[in-house]
Short mmCIF file of C-alpha atoms in Angstrom, two decimals:
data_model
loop_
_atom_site.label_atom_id
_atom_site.label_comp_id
_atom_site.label_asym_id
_atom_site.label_seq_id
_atom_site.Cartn_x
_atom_site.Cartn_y
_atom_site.Cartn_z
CA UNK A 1008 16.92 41.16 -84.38
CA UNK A 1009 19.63 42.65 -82.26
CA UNK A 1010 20.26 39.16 -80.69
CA UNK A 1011 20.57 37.61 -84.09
CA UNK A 1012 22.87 40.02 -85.44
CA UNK A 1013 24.95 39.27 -81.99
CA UNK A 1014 25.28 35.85 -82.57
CA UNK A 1015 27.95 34.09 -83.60
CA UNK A 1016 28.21 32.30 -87.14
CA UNK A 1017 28.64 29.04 -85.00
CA UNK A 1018 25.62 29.52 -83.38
CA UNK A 1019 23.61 30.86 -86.25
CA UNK A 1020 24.26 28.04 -88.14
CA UNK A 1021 23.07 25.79 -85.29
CA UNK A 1022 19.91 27.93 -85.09
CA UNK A 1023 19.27 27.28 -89.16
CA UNK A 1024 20.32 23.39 -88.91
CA UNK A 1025 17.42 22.99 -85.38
CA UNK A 1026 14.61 25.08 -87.63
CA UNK A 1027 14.93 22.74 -90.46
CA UNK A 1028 15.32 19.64 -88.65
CA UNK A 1029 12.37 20.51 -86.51
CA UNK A 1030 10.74 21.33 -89.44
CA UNK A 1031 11.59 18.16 -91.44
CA UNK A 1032 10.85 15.93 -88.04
CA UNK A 1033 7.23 17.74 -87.66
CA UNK A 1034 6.19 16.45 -91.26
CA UNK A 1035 6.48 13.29 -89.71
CA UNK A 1036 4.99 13.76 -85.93
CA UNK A 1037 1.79 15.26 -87.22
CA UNK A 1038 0.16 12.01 -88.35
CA UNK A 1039 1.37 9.76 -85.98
CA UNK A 1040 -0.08 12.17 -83.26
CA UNK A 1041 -3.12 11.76 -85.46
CA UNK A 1042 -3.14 8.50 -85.33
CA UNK A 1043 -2.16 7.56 -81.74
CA UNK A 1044 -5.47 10.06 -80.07
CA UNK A 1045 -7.83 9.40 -82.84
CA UNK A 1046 -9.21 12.38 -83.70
CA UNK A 1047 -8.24 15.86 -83.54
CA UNK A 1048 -7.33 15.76 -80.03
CA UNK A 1049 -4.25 16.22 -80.99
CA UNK A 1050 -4.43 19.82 -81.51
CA UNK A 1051 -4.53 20.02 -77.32
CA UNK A 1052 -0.99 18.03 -77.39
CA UNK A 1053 0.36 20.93 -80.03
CA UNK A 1054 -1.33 23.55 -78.39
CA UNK A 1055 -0.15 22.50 -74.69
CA UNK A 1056 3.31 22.28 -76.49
CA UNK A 1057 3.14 25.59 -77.72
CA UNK A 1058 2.44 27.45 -74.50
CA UNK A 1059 5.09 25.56 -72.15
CA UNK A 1060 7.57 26.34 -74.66
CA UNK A 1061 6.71 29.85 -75.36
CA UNK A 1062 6.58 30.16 -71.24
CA UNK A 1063 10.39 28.65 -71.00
CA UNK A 1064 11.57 31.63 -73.40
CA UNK A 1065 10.73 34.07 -70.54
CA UNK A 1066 13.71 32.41 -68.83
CA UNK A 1067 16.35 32.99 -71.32
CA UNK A 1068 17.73 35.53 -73.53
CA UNK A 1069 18.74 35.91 -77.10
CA UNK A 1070 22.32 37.54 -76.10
CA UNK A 1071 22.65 36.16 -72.63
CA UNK A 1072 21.89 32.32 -73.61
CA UNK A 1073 21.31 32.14 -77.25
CA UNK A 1074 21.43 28.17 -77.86
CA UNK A 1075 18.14 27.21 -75.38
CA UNK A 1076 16.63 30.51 -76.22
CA UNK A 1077 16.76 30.09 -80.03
CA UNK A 1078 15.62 26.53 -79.10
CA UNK A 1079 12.63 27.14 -77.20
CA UNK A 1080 12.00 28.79 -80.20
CA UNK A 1081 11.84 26.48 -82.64
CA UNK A 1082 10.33 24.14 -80.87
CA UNK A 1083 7.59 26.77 -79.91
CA UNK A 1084 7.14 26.93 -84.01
CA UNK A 1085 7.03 23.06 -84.31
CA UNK A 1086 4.14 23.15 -82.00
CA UNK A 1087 2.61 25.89 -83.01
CA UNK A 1088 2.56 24.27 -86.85
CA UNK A 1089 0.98 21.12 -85.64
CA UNK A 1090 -1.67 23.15 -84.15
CA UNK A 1091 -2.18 24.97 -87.14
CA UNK A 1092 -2.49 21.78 -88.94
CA UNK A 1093 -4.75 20.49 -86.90
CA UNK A 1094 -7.23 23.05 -86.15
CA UNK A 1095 -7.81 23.63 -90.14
CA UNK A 1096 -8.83 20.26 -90.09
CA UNK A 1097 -11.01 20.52 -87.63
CA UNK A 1098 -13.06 23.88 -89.10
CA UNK A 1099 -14.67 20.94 -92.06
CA UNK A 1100 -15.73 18.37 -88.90
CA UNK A 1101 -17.92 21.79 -87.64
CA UNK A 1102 -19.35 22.09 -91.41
CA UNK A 1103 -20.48 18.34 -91.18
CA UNK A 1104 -21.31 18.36 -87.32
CA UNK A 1105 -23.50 21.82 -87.94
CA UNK A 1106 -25.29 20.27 -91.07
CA UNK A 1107 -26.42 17.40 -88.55
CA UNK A 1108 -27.53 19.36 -85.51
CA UNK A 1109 -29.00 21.77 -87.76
CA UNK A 1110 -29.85 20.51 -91.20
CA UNK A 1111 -28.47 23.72 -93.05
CA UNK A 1112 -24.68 23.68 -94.25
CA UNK A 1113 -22.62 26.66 -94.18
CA UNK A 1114 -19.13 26.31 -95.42
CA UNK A 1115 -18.70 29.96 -96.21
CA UNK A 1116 -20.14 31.13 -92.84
CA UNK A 1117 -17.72 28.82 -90.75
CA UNK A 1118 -14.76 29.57 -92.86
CA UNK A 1119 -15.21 33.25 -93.32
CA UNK A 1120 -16.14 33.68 -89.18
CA UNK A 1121 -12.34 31.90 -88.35
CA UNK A 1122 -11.01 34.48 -90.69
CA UNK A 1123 -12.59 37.11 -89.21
CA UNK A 1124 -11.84 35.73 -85.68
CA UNK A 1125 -8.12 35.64 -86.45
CA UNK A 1126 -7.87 39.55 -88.36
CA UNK A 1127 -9.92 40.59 -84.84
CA UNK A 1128 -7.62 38.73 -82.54
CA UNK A 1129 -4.60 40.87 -84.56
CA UNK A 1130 -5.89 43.60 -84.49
CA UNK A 1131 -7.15 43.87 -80.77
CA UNK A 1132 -3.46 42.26 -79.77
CA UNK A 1133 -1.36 44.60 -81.97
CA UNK A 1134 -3.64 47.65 -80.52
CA UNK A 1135 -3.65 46.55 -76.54
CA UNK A 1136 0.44 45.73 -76.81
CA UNK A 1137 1.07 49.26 -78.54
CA UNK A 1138 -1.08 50.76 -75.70
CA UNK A 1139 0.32 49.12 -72.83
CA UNK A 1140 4.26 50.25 -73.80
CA UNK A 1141 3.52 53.87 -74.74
CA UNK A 1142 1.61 53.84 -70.97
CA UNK A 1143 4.85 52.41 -69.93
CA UNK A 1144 7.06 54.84 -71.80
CA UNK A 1145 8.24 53.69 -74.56
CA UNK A 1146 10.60 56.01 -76.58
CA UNK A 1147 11.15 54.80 -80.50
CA UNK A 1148 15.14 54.89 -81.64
CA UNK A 1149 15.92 54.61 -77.81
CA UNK A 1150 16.94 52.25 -75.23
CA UNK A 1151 13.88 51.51 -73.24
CA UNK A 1152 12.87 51.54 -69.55
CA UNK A 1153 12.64 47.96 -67.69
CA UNK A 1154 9.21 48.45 -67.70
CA UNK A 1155 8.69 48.06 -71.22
CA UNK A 1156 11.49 45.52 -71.94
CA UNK A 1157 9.31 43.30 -69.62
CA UNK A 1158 6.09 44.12 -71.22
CA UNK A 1159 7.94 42.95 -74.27
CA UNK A 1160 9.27 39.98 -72.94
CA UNK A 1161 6.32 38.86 -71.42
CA UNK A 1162 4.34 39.80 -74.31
CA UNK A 1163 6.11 37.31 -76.48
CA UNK A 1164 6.49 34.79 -73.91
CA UNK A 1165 4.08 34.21 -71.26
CA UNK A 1166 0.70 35.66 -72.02
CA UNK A 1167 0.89 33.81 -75.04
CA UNK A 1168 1.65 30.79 -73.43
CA UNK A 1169 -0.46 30.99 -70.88
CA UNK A 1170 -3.46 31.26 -73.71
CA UNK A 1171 -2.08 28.28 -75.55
CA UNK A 1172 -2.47 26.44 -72.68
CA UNK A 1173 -5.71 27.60 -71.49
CA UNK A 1174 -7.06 26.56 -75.73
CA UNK A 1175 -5.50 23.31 -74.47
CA UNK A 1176 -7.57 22.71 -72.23
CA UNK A 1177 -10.73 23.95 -73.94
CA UNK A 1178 -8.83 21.57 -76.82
CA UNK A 1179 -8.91 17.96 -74.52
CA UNK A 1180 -13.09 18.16 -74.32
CA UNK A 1181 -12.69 17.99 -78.53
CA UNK A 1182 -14.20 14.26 -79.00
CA UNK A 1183 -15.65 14.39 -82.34
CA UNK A 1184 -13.58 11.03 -83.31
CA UNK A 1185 -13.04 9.43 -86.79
CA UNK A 1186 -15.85 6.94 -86.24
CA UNK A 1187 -18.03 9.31 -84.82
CA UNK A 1188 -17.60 11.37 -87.65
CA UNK A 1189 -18.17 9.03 -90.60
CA UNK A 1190 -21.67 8.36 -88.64
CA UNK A 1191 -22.29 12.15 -89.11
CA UNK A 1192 -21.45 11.86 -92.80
CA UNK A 1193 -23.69 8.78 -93.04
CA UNK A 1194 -27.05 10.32 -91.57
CA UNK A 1195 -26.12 13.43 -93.70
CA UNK A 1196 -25.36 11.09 -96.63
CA UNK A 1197 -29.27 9.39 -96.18
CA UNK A 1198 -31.41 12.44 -95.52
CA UNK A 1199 -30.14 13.90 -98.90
CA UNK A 1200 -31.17 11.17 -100.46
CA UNK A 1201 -34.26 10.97 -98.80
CA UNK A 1202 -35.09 14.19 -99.76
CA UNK A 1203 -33.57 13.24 -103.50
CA UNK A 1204 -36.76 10.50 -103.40
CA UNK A 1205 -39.54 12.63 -102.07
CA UNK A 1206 -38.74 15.75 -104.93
CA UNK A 1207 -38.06 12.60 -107.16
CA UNK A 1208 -42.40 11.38 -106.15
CA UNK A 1209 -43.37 14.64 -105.75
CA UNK A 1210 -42.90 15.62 -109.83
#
């Protein structure tokens, strides 16, 4: 915040007019993206995206170099909302791909485990970051050692990134395609209605 407040109104205003843009241009990206691997794969691109760009921030500084900083930024958030896109899509391909492999469909289970997943991932993040300043001495209301201010920086920059691009990777073995999937719909499609004629003999 203290960085933002620092700014100028020149370079504030450039900061609003890259979020929206970025915004506005992402709308846009996200189906072409789509389109151009598909499948889902293209929640690797975003999530690649979003861990190099998060990893640049390390290098610059709010105060210091606001323009590339505030940049990395956004663009961190661009690929970070692609991702997001993406990998809600991808939770109702598991529903359908489970339902084959398994013949029992659990929406609520899959839906209710990524929620879970997520308020876990929070909490054990929020809980390990708090730990690791107050081991390195951090004093509220106070200016704070280096130690901390490079847990913090690298606690918003790398580590994160580094994990984006590590689910990247898990991301690029994702190959559950469109075509692949509308055969999974099909055989699901034709053993409920083979089951639909058996109960319909059986009475």
């Amino acid at each position: 915040m203290q960085g933002i407040e620092s700014s100028t109104p020149l370079i504030k205003r450039f900061i609003s007019l890259i979020y929206n843009d970025i915004y506005t241009t992402y709308r846009f990206c996200f189906p072409l993206v789509f389109k151009w691997t598909a499948n889902k794969g293209g929640a690797a691109i975003f999530a690649f995206g979003t861990g190099v760009t998060m990893i640049a921030l390390y290098s610059f500084s709010p105060n210091a170099s606001p323009v590339p900083f505030y940049l990395f930024a956004a663009l961190s958030q661009f690929f970070f909302s692609g991702f997001n896109t993406a990998i809600y899509t991808i939770i109702p391909d598991c529903v359908e791909y489970g339902e084959w492999v398994t013949g029992v469909r659990n929406d609520g289970f899959q839906y209710a485990f990524i929620s879970l997943g997520n308020k876990i991932g929070m909490a054990l993040g929020i809980s390990l970051l708090a730990q690791a300043l107050e081991a390195a001495g951090y004093v509220s209301n106070a200016a704070q050692n280096e130690t901390v201010l490079s847990i913090m920086r690298h606690a918003f920059s790398t580590i994160p990134g580094i994990l984006w691009v590590a689910t990247a990777a898990a991301l690029f073995f994702y190959k559950l395609n469109k075509r692949t999937y509308n055969r999974i719909v099909e055989v699901i499609r034709h053993r409920a209605a083979k089951k639909r004629g058996l109960r319909s003999i059986a009475k």
